[in-house]
Tab-separated table of C-alpha atoms in Angstrom:
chain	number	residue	atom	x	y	z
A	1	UNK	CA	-9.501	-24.836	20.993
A	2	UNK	CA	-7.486	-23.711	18.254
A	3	UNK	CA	-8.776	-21.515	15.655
A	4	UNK	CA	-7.732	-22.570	11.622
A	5	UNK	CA	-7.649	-19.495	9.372
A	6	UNK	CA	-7.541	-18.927	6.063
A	7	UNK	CA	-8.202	-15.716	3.845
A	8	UNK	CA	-11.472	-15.643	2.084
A	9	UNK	CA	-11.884	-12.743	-0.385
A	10	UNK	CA	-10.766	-10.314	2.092
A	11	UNK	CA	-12.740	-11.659	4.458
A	12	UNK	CA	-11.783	-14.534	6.931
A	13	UNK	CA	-12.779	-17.822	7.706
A	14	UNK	CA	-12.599	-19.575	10.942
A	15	UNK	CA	-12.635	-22.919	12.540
A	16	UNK	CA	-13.251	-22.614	15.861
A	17	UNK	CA	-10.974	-26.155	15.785
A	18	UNK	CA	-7.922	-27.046	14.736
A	19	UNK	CA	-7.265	-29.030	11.270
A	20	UNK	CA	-6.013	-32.249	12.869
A	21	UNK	CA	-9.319	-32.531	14.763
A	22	UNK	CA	-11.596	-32.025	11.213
A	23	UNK	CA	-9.444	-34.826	9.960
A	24	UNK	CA	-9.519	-37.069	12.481
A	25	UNK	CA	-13.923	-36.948	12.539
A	26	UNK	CA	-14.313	-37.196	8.633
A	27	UNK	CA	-18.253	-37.652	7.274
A	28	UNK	CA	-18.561	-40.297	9.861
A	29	UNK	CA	-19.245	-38.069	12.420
A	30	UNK	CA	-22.504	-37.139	12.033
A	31	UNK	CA	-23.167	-36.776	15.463
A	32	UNK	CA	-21.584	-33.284	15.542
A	33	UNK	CA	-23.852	-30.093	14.224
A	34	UNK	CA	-22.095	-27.720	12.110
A	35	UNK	CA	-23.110	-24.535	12.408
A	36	UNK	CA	-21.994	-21.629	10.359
A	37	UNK	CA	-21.722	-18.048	11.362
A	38	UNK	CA	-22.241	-15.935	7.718
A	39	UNK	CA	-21.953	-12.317	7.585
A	40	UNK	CA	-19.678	-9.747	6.890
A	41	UNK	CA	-17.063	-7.585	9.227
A	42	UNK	CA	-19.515	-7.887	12.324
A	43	UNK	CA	-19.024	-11.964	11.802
A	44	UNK	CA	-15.478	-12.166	11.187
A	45	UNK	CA	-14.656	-10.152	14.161
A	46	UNK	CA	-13.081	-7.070	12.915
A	47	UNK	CA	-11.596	-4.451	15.647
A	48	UNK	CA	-9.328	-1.776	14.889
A	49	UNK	CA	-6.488	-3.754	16.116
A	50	UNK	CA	-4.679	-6.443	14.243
A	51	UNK	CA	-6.286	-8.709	16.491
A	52	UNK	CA	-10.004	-10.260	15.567
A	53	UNK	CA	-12.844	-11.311	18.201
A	54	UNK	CA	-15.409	-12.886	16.056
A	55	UNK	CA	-18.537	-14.078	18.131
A	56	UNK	CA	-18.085	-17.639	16.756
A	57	UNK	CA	-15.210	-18.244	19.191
A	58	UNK	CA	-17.268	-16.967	22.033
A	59	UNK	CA	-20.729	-19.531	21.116
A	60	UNK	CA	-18.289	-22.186	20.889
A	61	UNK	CA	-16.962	-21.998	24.135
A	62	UNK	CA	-21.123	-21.284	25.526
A	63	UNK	CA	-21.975	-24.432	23.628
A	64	UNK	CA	-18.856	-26.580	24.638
A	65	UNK	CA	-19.630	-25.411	28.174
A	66	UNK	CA	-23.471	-26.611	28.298
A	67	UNK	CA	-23.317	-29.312	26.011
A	68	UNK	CA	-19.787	-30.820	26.086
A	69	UNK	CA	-16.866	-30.521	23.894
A	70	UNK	CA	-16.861	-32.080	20.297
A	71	UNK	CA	-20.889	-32.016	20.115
A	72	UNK	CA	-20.782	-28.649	18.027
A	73	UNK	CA	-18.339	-26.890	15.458
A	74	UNK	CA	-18.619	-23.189	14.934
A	75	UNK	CA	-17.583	-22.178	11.682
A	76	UNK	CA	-17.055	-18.460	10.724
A	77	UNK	CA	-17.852	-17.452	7.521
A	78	UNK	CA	-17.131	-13.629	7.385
A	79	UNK	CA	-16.388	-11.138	5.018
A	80	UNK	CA	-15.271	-7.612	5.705
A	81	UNK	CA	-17.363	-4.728	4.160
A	82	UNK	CA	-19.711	-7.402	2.421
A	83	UNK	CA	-23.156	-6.842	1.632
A	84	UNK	CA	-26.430	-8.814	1.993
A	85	UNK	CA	-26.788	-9.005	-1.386
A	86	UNK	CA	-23.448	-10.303	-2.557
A	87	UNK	CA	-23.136	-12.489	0.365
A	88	UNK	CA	-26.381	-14.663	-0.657
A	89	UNK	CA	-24.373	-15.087	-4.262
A	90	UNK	CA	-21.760	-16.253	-2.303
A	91	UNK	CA	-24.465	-18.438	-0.496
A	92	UNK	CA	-25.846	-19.597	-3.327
A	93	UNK	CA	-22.693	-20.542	-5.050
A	94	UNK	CA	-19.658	-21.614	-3.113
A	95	UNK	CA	-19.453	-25.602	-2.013
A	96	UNK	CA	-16.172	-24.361	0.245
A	97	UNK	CA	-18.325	-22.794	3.421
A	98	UNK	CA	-18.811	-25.618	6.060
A	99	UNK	CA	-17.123	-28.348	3.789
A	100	UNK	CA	-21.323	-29.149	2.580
A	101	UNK	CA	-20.363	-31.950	0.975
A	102	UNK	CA	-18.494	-33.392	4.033
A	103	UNK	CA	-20.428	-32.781	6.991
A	104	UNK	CA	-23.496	-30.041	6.131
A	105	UNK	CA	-24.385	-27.638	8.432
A	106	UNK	CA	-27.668	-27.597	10.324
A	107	UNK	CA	-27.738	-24.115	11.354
A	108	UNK	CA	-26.988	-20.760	9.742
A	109	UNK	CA	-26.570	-17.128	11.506
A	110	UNK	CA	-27.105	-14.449	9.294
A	111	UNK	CA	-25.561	-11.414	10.057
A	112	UNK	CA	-26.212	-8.727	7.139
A	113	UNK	CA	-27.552	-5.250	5.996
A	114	UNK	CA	-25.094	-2.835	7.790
A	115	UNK	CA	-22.800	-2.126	4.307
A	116	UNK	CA	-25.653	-2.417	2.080
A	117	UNK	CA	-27.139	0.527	4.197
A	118	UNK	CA	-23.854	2.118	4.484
A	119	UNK	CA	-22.849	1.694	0.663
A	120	UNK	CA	-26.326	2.458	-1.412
A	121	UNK	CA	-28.016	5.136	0.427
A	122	UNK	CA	-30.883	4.183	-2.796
A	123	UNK	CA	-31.115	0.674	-1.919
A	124	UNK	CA	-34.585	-0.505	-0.585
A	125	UNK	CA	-35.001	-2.271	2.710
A	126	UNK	CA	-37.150	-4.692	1.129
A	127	UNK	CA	-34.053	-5.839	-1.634
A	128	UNK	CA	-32.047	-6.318	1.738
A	129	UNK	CA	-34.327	-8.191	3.076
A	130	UNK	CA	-34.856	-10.139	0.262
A	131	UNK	CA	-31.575	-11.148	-0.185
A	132	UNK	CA	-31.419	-12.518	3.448
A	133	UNK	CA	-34.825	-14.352	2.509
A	134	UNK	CA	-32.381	-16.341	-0.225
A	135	UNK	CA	-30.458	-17.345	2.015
A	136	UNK	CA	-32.805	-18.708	4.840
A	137	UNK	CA	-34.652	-20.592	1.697
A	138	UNK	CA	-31.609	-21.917	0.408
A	139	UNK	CA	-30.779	-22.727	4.105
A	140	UNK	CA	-33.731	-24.667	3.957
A	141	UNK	CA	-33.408	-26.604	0.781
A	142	UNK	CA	-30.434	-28.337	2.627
A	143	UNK	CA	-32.461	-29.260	5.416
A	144	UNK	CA	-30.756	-26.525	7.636
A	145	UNK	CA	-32.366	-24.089	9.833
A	146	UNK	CA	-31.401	-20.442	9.811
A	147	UNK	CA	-31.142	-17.707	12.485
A	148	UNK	CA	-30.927	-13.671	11.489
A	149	UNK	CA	-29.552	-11.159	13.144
A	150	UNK	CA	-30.957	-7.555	13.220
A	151	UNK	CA	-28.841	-4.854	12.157
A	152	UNK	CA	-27.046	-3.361	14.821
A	153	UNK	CA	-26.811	0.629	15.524
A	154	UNK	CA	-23.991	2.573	13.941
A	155	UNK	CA	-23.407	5.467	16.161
A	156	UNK	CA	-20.875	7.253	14.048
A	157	UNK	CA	-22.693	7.251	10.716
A	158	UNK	CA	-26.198	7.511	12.345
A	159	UNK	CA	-24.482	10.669	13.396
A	160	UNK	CA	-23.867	11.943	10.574
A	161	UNK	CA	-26.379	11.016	9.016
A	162	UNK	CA	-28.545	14.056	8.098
A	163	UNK	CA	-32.553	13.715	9.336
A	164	UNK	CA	-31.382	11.009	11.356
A	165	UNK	CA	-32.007	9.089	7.767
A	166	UNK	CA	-29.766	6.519	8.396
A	167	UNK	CA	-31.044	5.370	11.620
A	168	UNK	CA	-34.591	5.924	9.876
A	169	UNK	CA	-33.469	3.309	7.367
A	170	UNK	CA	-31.814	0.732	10.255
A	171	UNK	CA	-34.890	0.944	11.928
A	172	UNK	CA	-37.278	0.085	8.942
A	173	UNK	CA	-34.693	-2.590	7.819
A	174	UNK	CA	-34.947	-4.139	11.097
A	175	UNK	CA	-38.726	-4.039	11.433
A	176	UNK	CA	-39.195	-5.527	8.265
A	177	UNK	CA	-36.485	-8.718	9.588
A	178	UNK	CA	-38.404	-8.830	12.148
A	179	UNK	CA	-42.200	-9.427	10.363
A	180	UNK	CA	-40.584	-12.005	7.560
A	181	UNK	CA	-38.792	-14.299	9.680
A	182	UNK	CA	-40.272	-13.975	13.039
A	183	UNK	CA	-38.609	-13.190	16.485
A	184	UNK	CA	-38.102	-16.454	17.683
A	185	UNK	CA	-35.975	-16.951	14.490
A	186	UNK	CA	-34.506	-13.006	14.684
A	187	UNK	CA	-31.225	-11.668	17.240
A	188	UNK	CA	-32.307	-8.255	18.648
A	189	UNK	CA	-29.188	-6.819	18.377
A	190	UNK	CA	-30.142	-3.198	19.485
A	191	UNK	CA	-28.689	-3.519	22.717
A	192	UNK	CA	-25.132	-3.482	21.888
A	193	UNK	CA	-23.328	-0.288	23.500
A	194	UNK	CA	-19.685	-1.892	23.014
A	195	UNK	CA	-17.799	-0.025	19.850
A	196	UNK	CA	-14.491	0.455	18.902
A	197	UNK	CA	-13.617	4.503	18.374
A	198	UNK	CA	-15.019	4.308	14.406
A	199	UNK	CA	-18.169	3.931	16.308
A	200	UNK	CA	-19.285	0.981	13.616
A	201	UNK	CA	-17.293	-2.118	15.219
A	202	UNK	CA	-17.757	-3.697	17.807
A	203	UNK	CA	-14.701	-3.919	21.139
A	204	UNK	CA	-13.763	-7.451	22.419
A	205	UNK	CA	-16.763	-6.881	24.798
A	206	UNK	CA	-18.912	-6.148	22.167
A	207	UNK	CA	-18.317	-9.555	20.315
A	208	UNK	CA	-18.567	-11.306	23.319
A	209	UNK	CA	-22.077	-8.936	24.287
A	210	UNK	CA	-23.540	-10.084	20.541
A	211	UNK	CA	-22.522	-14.194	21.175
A	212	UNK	CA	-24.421	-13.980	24.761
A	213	UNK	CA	-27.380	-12.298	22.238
A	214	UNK	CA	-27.228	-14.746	19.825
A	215	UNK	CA	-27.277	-18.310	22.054
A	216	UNK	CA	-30.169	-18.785	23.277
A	217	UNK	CA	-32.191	-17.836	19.957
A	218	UNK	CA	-29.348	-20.413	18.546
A	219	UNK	CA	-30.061	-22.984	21.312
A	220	UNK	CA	-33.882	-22.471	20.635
A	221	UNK	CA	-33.260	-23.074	16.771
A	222	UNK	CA	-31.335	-26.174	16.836
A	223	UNK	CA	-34.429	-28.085	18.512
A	224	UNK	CA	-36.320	-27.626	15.221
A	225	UNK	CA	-33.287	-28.860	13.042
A	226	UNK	CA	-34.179	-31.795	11.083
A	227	UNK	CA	-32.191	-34.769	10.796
A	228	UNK	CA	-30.258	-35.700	7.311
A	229	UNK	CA	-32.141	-37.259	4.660
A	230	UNK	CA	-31.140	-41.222	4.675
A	231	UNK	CA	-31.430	-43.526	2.352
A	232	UNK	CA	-34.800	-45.519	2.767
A	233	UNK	CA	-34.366	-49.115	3.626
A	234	UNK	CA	-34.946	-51.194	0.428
A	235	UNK	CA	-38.112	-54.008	1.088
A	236	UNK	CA	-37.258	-57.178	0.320
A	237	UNK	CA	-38.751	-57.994	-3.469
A	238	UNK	CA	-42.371	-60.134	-3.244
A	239	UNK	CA	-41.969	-63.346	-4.662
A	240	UNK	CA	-43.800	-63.862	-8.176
A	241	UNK	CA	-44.682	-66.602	-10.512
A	242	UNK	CA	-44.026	-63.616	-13.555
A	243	UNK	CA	-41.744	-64.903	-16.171
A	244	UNK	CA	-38.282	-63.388	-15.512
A	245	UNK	CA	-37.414	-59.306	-17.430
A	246	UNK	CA	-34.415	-57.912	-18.283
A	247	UNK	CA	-34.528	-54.642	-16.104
A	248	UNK	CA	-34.037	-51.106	-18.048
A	249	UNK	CA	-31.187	-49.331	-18.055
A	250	UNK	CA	-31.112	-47.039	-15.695
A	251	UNK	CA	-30.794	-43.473	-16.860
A	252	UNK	CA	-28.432	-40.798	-16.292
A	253	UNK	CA	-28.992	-38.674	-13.435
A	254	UNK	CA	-29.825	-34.925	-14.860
A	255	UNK	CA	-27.970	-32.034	-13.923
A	256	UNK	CA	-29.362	-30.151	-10.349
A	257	UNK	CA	-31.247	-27.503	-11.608
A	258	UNK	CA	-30.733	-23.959	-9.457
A	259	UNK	CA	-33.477	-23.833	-6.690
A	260	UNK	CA	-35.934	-21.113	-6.659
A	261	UNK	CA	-34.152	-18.666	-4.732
A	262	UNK	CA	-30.980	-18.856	-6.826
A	263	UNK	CA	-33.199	-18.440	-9.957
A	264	UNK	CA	-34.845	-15.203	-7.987
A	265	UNK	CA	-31.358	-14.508	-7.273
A	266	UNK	CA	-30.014	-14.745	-10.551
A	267	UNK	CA	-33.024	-12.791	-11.833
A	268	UNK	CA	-32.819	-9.851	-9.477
A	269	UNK	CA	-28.783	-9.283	-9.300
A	270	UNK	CA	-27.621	-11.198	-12.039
């Protein structure tokens, strides 16, 4: 299929199908799951070429292969040298990822933690983690289930890193992934031995090695997405011998107030 792109704060954003095709099944095609691959340069596929393998490409063609073409639409959503913590603002604010309004997604993959590790040596595991948390509970809110990935090794910096702190710090990040959100919702990604020469990102092999990870904990989530709220079917009214009553006015809808986790959110980064 071909892939639309478009340049997303320095990140990219991919659909794994071409423009025509999202115009031709508007909202009436609710028959297709949306799911949306977030993260940062891990998601978007970033190599040290000028070419990109994001895994999104790759679970398309794994879910188009099992379960027939047209049935799912992979949508990458990544942004290079992101963190966890600035992606679940982006989360919690942008109406753009997935076209919501249009066709909402039923399943998220969250891929996040490597820059906030890399950039703020200070930064707790458990502020990672809660950020991530955001963004499975505002997953949630829209009736979508979400999948998160662990935080693959960085042999390069681990290297580096003195103490072996770094790796220390991946390690208790990825534990603590592991206890809030459970493994059958949580990508072991610690198997991954594919990386380019800045021993960080992944080869083509790689990419393709992380999508193979990722399906079946994606196939596994997707039986416990729930359908789209519909609009209940209105009972016919009782008849009644009551004398006749102009009805009220009915009043303006109020503003959506932000849901918990953008308030915690909004509280905590803000």
């Amino acid at each position: 299929s071909v892939s639309g792109q478009d340049s997303n704060a320095g990140g990219t954003r991919l659909v794994h199908q071409s423009h025509s095709q999202l115009e031709r099944h508007g909202a009436a095609s609710t028959g297709r799951m949306r799911i949306v691959c977030l993260g940062d340069s891990l998601t978007s596929g970033y190599s040290q070429g000028e070419d990109k393998y994001p895994y999104g490409s790759i679970l398309q063609k794994l879910l188009d292969k099992e379960c027939g073409k047209g049935k799912h639409e992979v949508i990458t959503c990544g942004n290079n040298g992101e963190t966890a913590v600035s992606m679940a603002k982006r989360f919690a604010v942008t109406t753009e990822i997935a076209e919501r309004r249009r066709l909402p997604p039923k399943l998220f993959i969250i891929m996040a933690g490597t820059n906030d590790l890399l950039a703020y040596p200070q930064i707790e595991e458990e502020k990672i983690v809660n950020a991530i948390s955001a963004m499975v509970d505002a997953a949630a809110v829209e009736l979508a289930v979400a999948v998160v990935c662990t935080v693959p090794r960085m042999p390069a910096p681990e290297d580096r890193s003195p103490d072996y702190a770094l790796t220390k710090r991946r390690y208790r990040l990825n534990e603590l992934i592991t206890e809030k959100f459970g493994e059958d919702r949580v990508v072991d990604t610690s198997s991954l031995d594919a990386f380019e020469d800045d021993g960080l990102h992944l080869t083509k092999k790689g990419y393709a090695e992380l999508a193979k990870l990722i399906y079946p904990v994606c196939r596994a989530a997707m039986k416990r997405c729930r359908p789209s709220k519909k609009t209940p079917k209105t009972a016919p009214p009782t008849p009644t011998e009551a004398p006749k009553t102009e009805a009220a006015p009915t009043p303006k809808t109020a503003p959506a107030e932000a849901t918990p986790a953008v308030k915690r959110l909004q509280a905590a980064y803000g």
